[in-house]
């Protein structure tokens, strides 16, 4: 048990004080993901285990940079800070490592030990947070201000001008039950600003997993996101470069998230929901940039990059449409 967790218990507190699936409740109803077993505490604690983990990431990125360069591309890495690091002022209990999060520590290691191009999202988000919140109160994701701050930072790192119509996004107030709020009993919704901007980019391609989700057959079910792939093309974009973008839910979404934003700045964006890089796909597409985004909490696992995005998607769809007896049994067990 970590010293931080022990101190919390001695104070009569647990990070999952809400008693809801690894969610901590801060001031004024702010919710934070900390993990069912306080995984985020362990990741944020500067220990021999986390230092070894970060060294493994450095080794991975060294290899990725070399492989990208051999294919004529530049490798770019961005780490999305945890909400708890940016909105620490709303947490009413001790938490380790907030002054120097693991993603920031990894960023320094990558800067000195690799040739990767790095995107710092910590300082832009903290600067924006000094004025207004940049994360949703009841979710792990950014609100519209957070997405704009991240988009600006990415554009600066990629040497492209932000699209003015993205920065001038409009929208309207709305309410929604987001992920963390939905895990409480009763669930908690949130008022937020649903932003939108004109889309000049058009989707030209998507794989089987994206098409399956769009049928509505798997609506509300997890497990149908990793392996998604879509291609956006924008003939009006000023920058002619082609990007292959690997990331998670901060990137890949039909809504106004980073894929849609970057597609307004670049001629062609290939977006893949995966922590693993599909190097065969990269070799086939021949991009100028391989951009890799990962949420800080997912640093707990170091990828192997042995992955074929479309083969994975097709297997996942096939299991859904033609489940085996074992698949049906697993579904029944989950429903109990």
mmCIF file of C-alpha atoms in Angstrom:
data_model
loop_
_atom_site.group_PDB
_atom_site.id
_atom_site.type_symbol
_atom_site.label_atom_id
_atom_site.label_comp_id
_atom_site.label_asym_id
_atom_site.label_seq_id
_atom_site.Cartn_x
_atom_site.Cartn_y
_atom_site.Cartn_z
ATOM 1 C CA UNK A 1 0.000 0.000 0.000
ATOM 2 C CA UNK A 2 1.412 3.416 -0.960
ATOM 3 C CA UNK A 3 2.145 6.009 1.730
ATOM 4 C CA UNK A 4 -0.431 8.344 0.175
ATOM 5 C CA UNK A 5 -3.167 5.720 0.278
ATOM 6 C CA UNK A 6 -2.255 4.832 3.885
ATOM 7 C CA UNK A 7 -2.512 8.496 4.871
ATOM 8 C CA UNK A 8 -5.942 8.732 3.293
ATOM 9 C CA UNK A 9 -7.169 5.706 5.199
ATOM 10 C CA UNK A 10 -5.799 7.070 8.470
ATOM 11 C CA UNK A 11 -7.749 10.267 7.829
ATOM 12 C CA UNK A 12 -10.902 8.224 7.359
ATOM 13 C CA UNK A 13 -11.019 9.005 3.645
ATOM 14 C CA UNK A 14 -10.691 6.956 0.507
ATOM 15 C CA UNK A 15 -10.167 8.322 -2.955
ATOM 16 C CA UNK A 16 -13.278 6.441 -4.048
ATOM 17 C CA UNK A 17 -15.281 8.141 -1.314
ATOM 18 C CA UNK A 18 -18.338 8.164 -3.550
ATOM 19 C CA UNK A 19 -18.289 4.366 -3.472
ATOM 20 C CA UNK A 20 -18.828 4.303 -7.220
ATOM 21 C CA UNK A 21 -16.405 2.297 -9.304
ATOM 22 C CA UNK A 22 -13.170 4.131 -8.684
ATOM 23 C CA UNK A 23 -14.549 7.666 -8.745
ATOM 24 C CA UNK A 24 -13.406 10.356 -6.331
ATOM 25 C CA UNK A 25 -15.708 13.250 -5.489
ATOM 26 C CA UNK A 26 -14.061 16.635 -5.062
ATOM 27 C CA UNK A 27 -15.466 20.025 -4.161
ATOM 28 C CA UNK A 28 -18.673 21.269 -5.736
ATOM 29 C CA UNK A 29 -19.443 17.915 -7.340
ATOM 30 C CA UNK A 30 -16.238 17.569 -9.367
ATOM 31 C CA UNK A 31 -15.669 13.899 -10.214
ATOM 32 C CA UNK A 32 -12.304 12.246 -10.886
ATOM 33 C CA UNK A 33 -11.368 8.819 -12.187
ATOM 34 C CA UNK A 34 -8.843 7.191 -9.834
ATOM 35 C CA UNK A 35 -9.343 3.493 -10.658
ATOM 36 C CA UNK A 36 -11.076 0.698 -8.802
ATOM 37 C CA UNK A 37 -7.839 -0.060 -6.943
ATOM 38 C CA UNK A 38 -6.525 3.510 -6.917
ATOM 39 C CA UNK A 39 -4.471 2.829 -10.040
ATOM 40 C CA UNK A 40 -3.996 6.547 -10.578
ATOM 41 C CA UNK A 41 -2.405 6.897 -7.135
ATOM 42 C CA UNK A 42 0.148 4.258 -8.058
ATOM 43 C CA UNK A 43 0.860 5.880 -11.435
ATOM 44 C CA UNK A 44 1.313 9.351 -9.932
ATOM 45 C CA UNK A 45 3.544 8.108 -7.108
ATOM 46 C CA UNK A 46 7.226 8.535 -7.985
ATOM 47 C CA UNK A 47 8.436 5.001 -7.267
ATOM 48 C CA UNK A 48 10.842 2.442 -8.675
ATOM 49 C CA UNK A 49 7.890 0.854 -10.466
ATOM 50 C CA UNK A 50 6.791 4.042 -12.223
ATOM 51 C CA UNK A 51 10.373 5.013 -13.070
ATOM 52 C CA UNK A 52 10.857 1.610 -14.701
ATOM 53 C CA UNK A 53 7.565 2.062 -16.564
ATOM 54 C CA UNK A 54 8.654 5.434 -17.950
ATOM 55 C CA UNK A 55 11.995 3.998 -19.066
ATOM 56 C CA UNK A 56 10.111 1.349 -21.048
ATOM 57 C CA UNK A 57 8.124 4.111 -22.734
ATOM 58 C CA UNK A 58 11.351 5.870 -23.684
ATOM 59 C CA UNK A 59 12.643 2.674 -25.275
ATOM 60 C CA UNK A 60 9.391 2.299 -27.211
ATOM 61 C CA UNK A 61 9.478 5.881 -28.497
ATOM 62 C CA UNK A 62 13.128 5.581 -29.556
ATOM 63 C CA UNK A 63 12.096 2.683 -31.782
ATOM 64 C CA UNK A 64 9.012 4.497 -33.042
ATOM 65 C CA UNK A 65 11.005 7.569 -34.069
ATOM 66 C CA UNK A 66 13.495 5.423 -35.963
ATOM 67 C CA UNK A 67 10.743 3.496 -37.724
ATOM 68 C CA UNK A 68 8.800 6.623 -38.656
ATOM 69 C CA UNK A 69 11.935 8.243 -40.052
ATOM 70 C CA UNK A 70 12.673 5.133 -42.116
ATOM 71 C CA UNK A 71 9.234 5.623 -43.708
ATOM 72 C CA UNK A 72 9.829 9.306 -44.391
ATOM 73 C CA UNK A 73 7.606 10.556 -41.561
ATOM 74 C CA UNK A 74 8.070 12.610 -38.411
ATOM 75 C CA UNK A 75 6.901 11.057 -35.127
ATOM 76 C CA UNK A 76 4.986 13.390 -32.800
ATOM 77 C CA UNK A 77 3.794 12.459 -29.292
ATOM 78 C CA UNK A 78 1.207 14.160 -27.091
ATOM 79 C CA UNK A 79 0.152 13.081 -23.594
ATOM 80 C CA UNK A 80 -3.239 14.235 -22.324
ATOM 81 C CA UNK A 81 -3.023 15.227 -18.642
ATOM 82 C CA UNK A 82 -5.422 13.719 -16.158
ATOM 83 C CA UNK A 83 -8.157 16.059 -15.031
ATOM 84 C CA UNK A 84 -6.865 15.709 -11.486
ATOM 85 C CA UNK A 85 -3.568 17.377 -12.513
ATOM 86 C CA UNK A 86 -5.239 20.398 -14.102
ATOM 87 C CA UNK A 87 -8.144 20.811 -11.665
ATOM 88 C CA UNK A 88 -6.243 19.878 -8.501
ATOM 89 C CA UNK A 89 -7.820 22.860 -6.737
ATOM 90 C CA UNK A 90 -11.184 21.079 -6.772
ATOM 91 C CA UNK A 91 -9.851 17.954 -5.016
ATOM 92 C CA UNK A 92 -10.322 18.146 -1.254
ATOM 93 C CA UNK A 93 -7.777 15.532 -0.182
ATOM 94 C CA UNK A 94 -4.065 14.747 -0.602
ATOM 95 C CA UNK A 95 -2.872 13.181 -3.830
ATOM 96 C CA UNK A 96 0.695 12.329 -4.862
ATOM 97 C CA UNK A 97 2.643 13.811 -7.733
ATOM 98 C CA UNK A 98 0.294 16.606 -8.756
ATOM 99 C CA UNK A 99 3.191 19.059 -9.028
ATOM 100 C CA UNK A 100 5.046 16.723 -11.401
ATOM 101 C CA UNK A 101 2.657 14.274 -13.111
ATOM 102 C CA UNK A 102 3.995 11.110 -14.763
ATOM 103 C CA UNK A 103 3.200 12.412 -18.237
ATOM 104 C CA UNK A 104 5.296 15.511 -17.599
ATOM 105 C CA UNK A 105 8.148 13.373 -16.259
ATOM 106 C CA UNK A 106 7.953 11.185 -19.357
ATOM 107 C CA UNK A 107 7.953 14.284 -21.537
ATOM 108 C CA UNK A 108 11.267 15.412 -20.049
ATOM 109 C CA UNK A 109 12.786 11.967 -20.588
ATOM 110 C CA UNK A 110 11.618 11.901 -24.194
ATOM 111 C CA UNK A 111 12.995 15.398 -24.788
ATOM 112 C CA UNK A 112 16.488 14.409 -23.660
ATOM 113 C CA UNK A 113 16.669 10.798 -24.835
ATOM 114 C CA UNK A 114 14.732 10.681 -28.130
ATOM 115 C CA UNK A 115 14.297 12.667 -31.341
ATOM 116 C CA UNK A 116 10.511 12.674 -31.014
ATOM 117 C CA UNK A 117 8.627 15.910 -31.595
ATOM 118 C CA UNK A 118 6.691 16.533 -28.381
ATOM 119 C CA UNK A 119 3.455 18.411 -27.769
ATOM 120 C CA UNK A 120 3.168 19.926 -24.295
ATOM 121 C CA UNK A 121 -0.491 19.971 -23.279
ATOM 122 C CA UNK A 122 0.104 20.572 -19.563
ATOM 123 C CA UNK A 123 1.033 24.255 -19.677
ATOM 124 C CA UNK A 124 -1.585 25.334 -22.257
ATOM 125 C CA UNK A 125 -4.337 23.598 -20.288
ATOM 126 C CA UNK A 126 -3.122 25.052 -16.983
ATOM 127 C CA UNK A 127 -2.986 28.512 -18.526
ATOM 128 C CA UNK A 128 -6.524 28.159 -19.852
ATOM 129 C CA UNK A 129 -7.653 26.698 -16.508
ATOM 130 C CA UNK A 130 -6.437 29.841 -14.749
ATOM 131 C CA UNK A 131 -9.332 31.632 -16.429
ATOM 132 C CA UNK A 132 -12.068 28.984 -16.646
ATOM 133 C CA UNK A 133 -12.550 25.194 -16.317
ATOM 134 C CA UNK A 134 -11.189 23.148 -19.220
ATOM 135 C CA UNK A 135 -12.558 19.719 -18.243
ATOM 136 C CA UNK A 136 -16.131 18.610 -17.813
ATOM 137 C CA UNK A 137 -17.178 18.372 -14.180
ATOM 138 C CA UNK A 138 -18.595 14.823 -14.475
ATOM 139 C CA UNK A 139 -16.376 13.304 -17.175
ATOM 140 C CA UNK A 140 -12.705 12.618 -17.859
ATOM 141 C CA UNK A 141 -12.736 14.674 -21.069
ATOM 142 C CA UNK A 142 -12.252 18.329 -21.869
ATOM 143 C CA UNK A 143 -15.035 20.808 -22.330
ATOM 144 C CA UNK A 144 -15.005 23.057 -25.415
ATOM 145 C CA UNK A 145 -12.375 25.370 -23.883
ATOM 146 C CA UNK A 146 -10.088 22.418 -23.238
ATOM 147 C CA UNK A 147 -10.422 21.169 -26.799
ATOM 148 C CA UNK A 148 -9.640 24.604 -28.212
ATOM 149 C CA UNK A 149 -6.559 24.913 -25.961
ATOM 150 C CA UNK A 150 -5.322 21.470 -27.028
ATOM 151 C CA UNK A 151 -6.002 22.216 -30.700
ATOM 152 C CA UNK A 152 -3.985 25.439 -30.488
ATOM 153 C CA UNK A 153 -1.091 23.601 -28.836
ATOM 154 C CA UNK A 154 -1.120 20.851 -31.456
ATOM 155 C CA UNK A 155 -1.218 23.337 -34.312
ATOM 156 C CA UNK A 156 1.726 25.232 -32.855
ATOM 157 C CA UNK A 157 3.738 22.020 -32.459
ATOM 158 C CA UNK A 158 2.850 20.882 -35.984
ATOM 159 C CA UNK A 159 3.644 24.302 -37.489
ATOM 160 C CA UNK A 160 0.204 24.869 -38.951
ATOM 161 C CA UNK A 161 -2.169 27.778 -38.445
ATOM 162 C CA UNK A 162 -5.332 26.949 -36.480
ATOM 163 C CA UNK A 163 -8.415 27.199 -38.657
ATOM 164 C CA UNK A 164 -10.225 30.427 -37.674
ATOM 165 C CA UNK A 165 -13.668 28.832 -38.024
ATOM 166 C CA UNK A 166 -12.651 26.156 -35.489
ATOM 167 C CA UNK A 167 -11.479 28.757 -32.970
ATOM 168 C CA UNK A 168 -14.719 30.689 -33.489
ATOM 169 C CA UNK A 169 -16.863 27.648 -32.705
ATOM 170 C CA UNK A 170 -20.441 28.375 -31.759
ATOM 171 C CA UNK A 171 -22.975 26.242 -29.939
ATOM 172 C CA UNK A 172 -25.665 26.154 -27.316
ATOM 173 C CA UNK A 173 -26.189 25.064 -23.709
ATOM 174 C CA UNK A 174 -27.163 21.424 -23.210
ATOM 175 C CA UNK A 175 -27.379 18.773 -20.496
ATOM 176 C CA UNK A 176 -25.984 15.267 -20.618
ATOM 177 C CA UNK A 177 -25.113 12.332 -18.356
ATOM 178 C CA UNK A 178 -21.391 11.892 -18.993
ATOM 179 C CA UNK A 179 -19.293 8.847 -18.163
ATOM 180 C CA UNK A 180 -18.353 9.528 -14.537
ATOM 181 C CA UNK A 181 -21.731 10.998 -13.653
ATOM 182 C CA UNK A 182 -23.420 7.954 -15.136
ATOM 183 C CA UNK A 183 -21.540 5.644 -12.782
ATOM 184 C CA UNK A 184 -23.059 7.252 -9.687
ATOM 185 C CA UNK A 185 -26.350 6.062 -8.250
ATOM 186 C CA UNK A 186 -28.468 7.978 -8.950
ATOM 187 C CA UNK A 187 -26.699 9.258 -12.034
ATOM 188 C CA UNK A 188 -25.717 12.917 -12.261
ATOM 189 C CA UNK A 189 -26.064 14.987 -15.401
ATOM 190 C CA UNK A 190 -24.184 18.161 -16.276
ATOM 191 C CA UNK A 191 -24.939 21.421 -18.025
ATOM 192 C CA UNK A 192 -22.307 22.104 -20.683
ATOM 193 C CA UNK A 193 -21.704 24.103 -23.844
ATOM 194 C CA UNK A 194 -22.217 21.919 -26.927
ATOM 195 C CA UNK A 195 -19.834 23.571 -29.374
ATOM 196 C CA UNK A 196 -19.716 23.085 -33.125
ATOM 197 C CA UNK A 197 -17.963 24.547 -36.137
ATOM 198 C CA UNK A 198 -18.486 24.388 -39.912
ATOM 199 C CA UNK A 199 -16.999 21.238 -41.419
ATOM 200 C CA UNK A 200 -15.046 21.627 -44.637
ATOM 201 C CA UNK A 201 -13.402 18.227 -44.288
ATOM 202 C CA UNK A 202 -15.367 15.194 -45.421
ATOM 203 C CA UNK A 203 -15.015 11.595 -44.354
ATOM 204 C CA UNK A 204 -13.866 9.575 -47.342
ATOM 205 C CA UNK A 205 -13.385 6.193 -45.716
ATOM 206 C CA UNK A 206 -14.156 4.239 -42.539
ATOM 207 C CA UNK A 207 -13.602 0.659 -41.486
ATOM 208 C CA UNK A 208 -16.063 -2.054 -40.491
ATOM 209 C CA UNK A 209 -16.097 -1.150 -36.795
ATOM 210 C CA UNK A 210 -17.119 2.446 -37.478
ATOM 211 C CA UNK A 211 -19.896 1.283 -39.796
ATOM 212 C CA UNK A 212 -21.141 -1.197 -37.178
ATOM 213 C CA UNK A 213 -21.439 1.533 -34.545
ATOM 214 C CA UNK A 214 -23.288 3.767 -36.972
ATOM 215 C CA UNK A 215 -26.011 1.145 -37.426
ATOM 216 C CA UNK A 216 -26.966 1.653 -33.763
ATOM 217 C CA UNK A 217 -26.715 -2.077 -33.090
ATOM 218 C CA UNK A 218 -24.109 -1.660 -30.336
ATOM 219 C CA UNK A 219 -25.287 1.699 -28.966
ATOM 220 C CA UNK A 220 -24.468 2.098 -25.291
ATOM 221 C CA UNK A 221 -22.117 -0.881 -25.238
ATOM 222 C CA UNK A 222 -18.401 -0.723 -24.626
ATOM 223 C CA UNK A 223 -15.766 -2.615 -26.536
ATOM 224 C CA UNK A 224 -16.559 -1.241 -29.980
ATOM 225 C CA UNK A 225 -14.234 1.748 -30.129
ATOM 226 C CA UNK A 226 -10.642 0.485 -30.164
ATOM 227 C CA UNK A 227 -9.783 -0.424 -33.738
ATOM 228 C CA UNK A 228 -11.958 2.260 -35.322
ATOM 229 C CA UNK A 229 -10.439 3.966 -38.359
ATOM 230 C CA UNK A 230 -11.632 6.876 -40.479
ATOM 231 C CA UNK A 231 -10.073 9.053 -43.165
ATOM 232 C CA UNK A 232 -10.872 12.763 -43.463
ATOM 233 C CA UNK A 233 -10.022 14.799 -46.554
ATOM 234 C CA UNK A 234 -10.175 18.565 -46.907
ATOM 235 C CA UNK A 235 -9.387 20.053 -50.311
ATOM 236 C CA UNK A 236 -9.705 23.573 -48.859
ATOM 237 C CA UNK A 237 -7.037 23.075 -46.184
ATOM 238 C CA UNK A 238 -3.984 25.294 -46.565
ATOM 239 C CA UNK A 239 -1.560 22.645 -45.320
ATOM 240 C CA UNK A 240 -1.102 19.804 -47.832
ATOM 241 C CA UNK A 241 0.475 17.370 -45.386
ATOM 242 C CA UNK A 242 -0.970 13.938 -44.643
ATOM 243 C CA UNK A 243 -1.310 12.823 -41.002
ATOM 244 C CA UNK A 244 -1.857 9.407 -39.479
ATOM 245 C CA UNK A 245 -3.255 10.036 -36.020
ATOM 246 C CA UNK A 246 -3.293 7.295 -33.376
ATOM 247 C CA UNK A 247 -5.188 8.059 -30.192
ATOM 248 C CA UNK A 248 -8.149 7.439 -27.941
ATOM 249 C CA UNK A 249 -11.443 9.138 -27.114
ATOM 250 C CA UNK A 250 -9.846 12.598 -26.915
ATOM 251 C CA UNK A 251 -9.112 12.257 -30.622
ATOM 252 C CA UNK A 252 -11.519 9.880 -32.303
ATOM 253 C CA UNK A 253 -15.136 10.933 -32.284
ATOM 254 C CA UNK A 254 -17.738 12.033 -34.777
ATOM 255 C CA UNK A 255 -18.164 15.199 -32.728
ATOM 256 C CA UNK A 256 -15.979 18.314 -32.530
ATOM 257 C CA UNK A 257 -12.902 16.615 -31.115
ATOM 258 C CA UNK A 258 -9.299 16.630 -32.276
ATOM 259 C CA UNK A 259 -9.770 14.539 -35.416
ATOM 260 C CA UNK A 260 -12.402 16.935 -36.732
ATOM 261 C CA UNK A 261 -10.365 19.952 -35.656
ATOM 262 C CA UNK A 262 -7.124 18.822 -37.277
ATOM 263 C CA UNK A 263 -9.013 17.841 -40.421
ATOM 264 C CA UNK A 264 -9.898 21.516 -40.829
ATOM 265 C CA UNK A 265 -6.186 22.388 -40.898
ATOM 266 C CA UNK A 266 -4.646 19.521 -42.902
ATOM 267 C CA UNK A 267 -5.420 18.141 -46.335
ATOM 268 C CA UNK A 268 -5.719 14.531 -45.154
ATOM 269 C CA UNK A 269 -6.090 12.986 -41.688
ATOM 270 C CA UNK A 270 -6.204 9.250 -41.010
ATOM 271 C CA UNK A 271 -7.564 8.723 -37.485
ATOM 272 C CA UNK A 272 -7.146 5.394 -35.703
ATOM 273 C CA UNK A 273 -8.440 4.611 -32.211
ATOM 274 C CA UNK A 274 -5.558 2.570 -30.857
ATOM 275 C CA UNK A 275 -2.689 2.787 -28.375
ATOM 276 C CA UNK A 276 -0.793 0.458 -30.715
ATOM 277 C CA UNK A 277 0.715 1.725 -33.956
ATOM 278 C CA UNK A 278 -0.106 -0.227 -37.097
ATOM 279 C CA UNK A 279 3.183 0.213 -38.954
ATOM 280 C CA UNK A 280 1.997 -1.661 -42.043
ATOM 281 C CA UNK A 281 -0.813 0.882 -42.373
ATOM 282 C CA UNK A 282 1.626 3.758 -41.912
ATOM 283 C CA UNK A 283 3.899 2.312 -44.600
ATOM 284 C CA UNK A 284 0.972 1.997 -47.013
ATOM 285 C CA UNK A 285 -0.339 5.531 -46.418
ATOM 286 C CA UNK A 286 3.095 7.253 -46.504
ATOM 287 C CA UNK A 287 2.186 10.155 -44.196
ATOM 288 C CA UNK A 288 4.261 13.220 -43.457
ATOM 289 C CA UNK A 289 3.426 12.984 -39.751
ATOM 290 C CA UNK A 290 2.659 10.130 -37.367
ATOM 291 C CA UNK A 291 0.896 11.810 -34.443
ATOM 292 C CA UNK A 292 0.382 9.719 -31.305
ATOM 293 C CA UNK A 293 -1.945 10.869 -28.524
ATOM 294 C CA UNK A 294 -2.457 8.982 -25.278
ATOM 295 C CA UNK A 295 -4.334 9.813 -22.083
ATOM 296 C CA UNK A 296 -1.978 9.869 -19.135
ATOM 297 C CA UNK A 297 -3.831 7.105 -17.278
ATOM 298 C CA UNK A 298 -3.158 4.713 -20.160
ATOM 299 C CA UNK A 299 0.594 5.047 -19.661
ATOM 300 C CA UNK A 300 0.187 2.169 -17.204
ATOM 301 C CA UNK A 301 0.497 -0.206 -20.168
ATOM 302 C CA UNK A 302 3.346 -0.035 -22.690
ATOM 303 C CA UNK A 303 2.142 -1.011 -26.202
ATOM 304 C CA UNK A 304 3.816 -3.657 -28.337
ATOM 305 C CA UNK A 305 2.827 -2.151 -31.720
ATOM 306 C CA UNK A 306 1.982 -5.608 -33.036
ATOM 307 C CA UNK A 307 -1.363 -4.559 -34.430
ATOM 308 C CA UNK A 308 -3.365 -4.492 -37.655
ATOM 309 C CA UNK A 309 -6.213 -2.039 -37.275
ATOM 310 C CA UNK A 310 -8.515 -3.323 -40.003
ATOM 311 C CA UNK A 311 -7.920 -6.996 -39.213
ATOM 312 C CA UNK A 312 -8.731 -6.247 -35.561
ATOM 313 C CA UNK A 313 -11.887 -4.332 -36.546
ATOM 314 C CA UNK A 314 -13.098 -7.082 -38.848
ATOM 315 C CA UNK A 315 -12.628 -9.737 -36.143
ATOM 316 C CA UNK A 316 -14.523 -7.602 -33.650
ATOM 317 C CA UNK A 317 -17.416 -7.072 -36.058
ATOM 318 C CA UNK A 318 -17.488 -10.748 -37.018
ATOM 319 C CA UNK A 319 -17.748 -11.760 -33.357
ATOM 320 C CA UNK A 320 -20.665 -9.375 -32.915
ATOM 321 C CA UNK A 321 -22.558 -10.482 -36.003
ATOM 322 C CA UNK A 322 -21.722 -14.200 -35.750
ATOM 323 C CA UNK A 323 -20.941 -14.882 -32.084
ATOM 324 C CA UNK A 324 -19.518 -18.211 -31.011
ATOM 325 C CA UNK A 325 -20.948 -20.200 -28.110
ATOM 326 C CA UNK A 326 -18.153 -18.819 -25.925
ATOM 327 C CA UNK A 327 -19.015 -15.253 -26.969
ATOM 328 C CA UNK A 328 -22.669 -15.820 -26.028
ATOM 329 C CA UNK A 329 -21.651 -17.246 -22.662
ATOM 330 C CA UNK A 330 -19.466 -14.226 -21.941
ATOM 331 C CA UNK A 331 -22.362 -11.910 -22.786
ATOM 332 C CA UNK A 332 -24.689 -13.787 -20.432
ATOM 333 C CA UNK A 333 -22.155 -13.625 -17.609
ATOM 334 C CA UNK A 334 -21.741 -9.864 -18.067
ATOM 335 C CA UNK A 335 -25.501 -9.368 -17.859
ATOM 336 C CA UNK A 336 -25.750 -11.035 -14.476
#
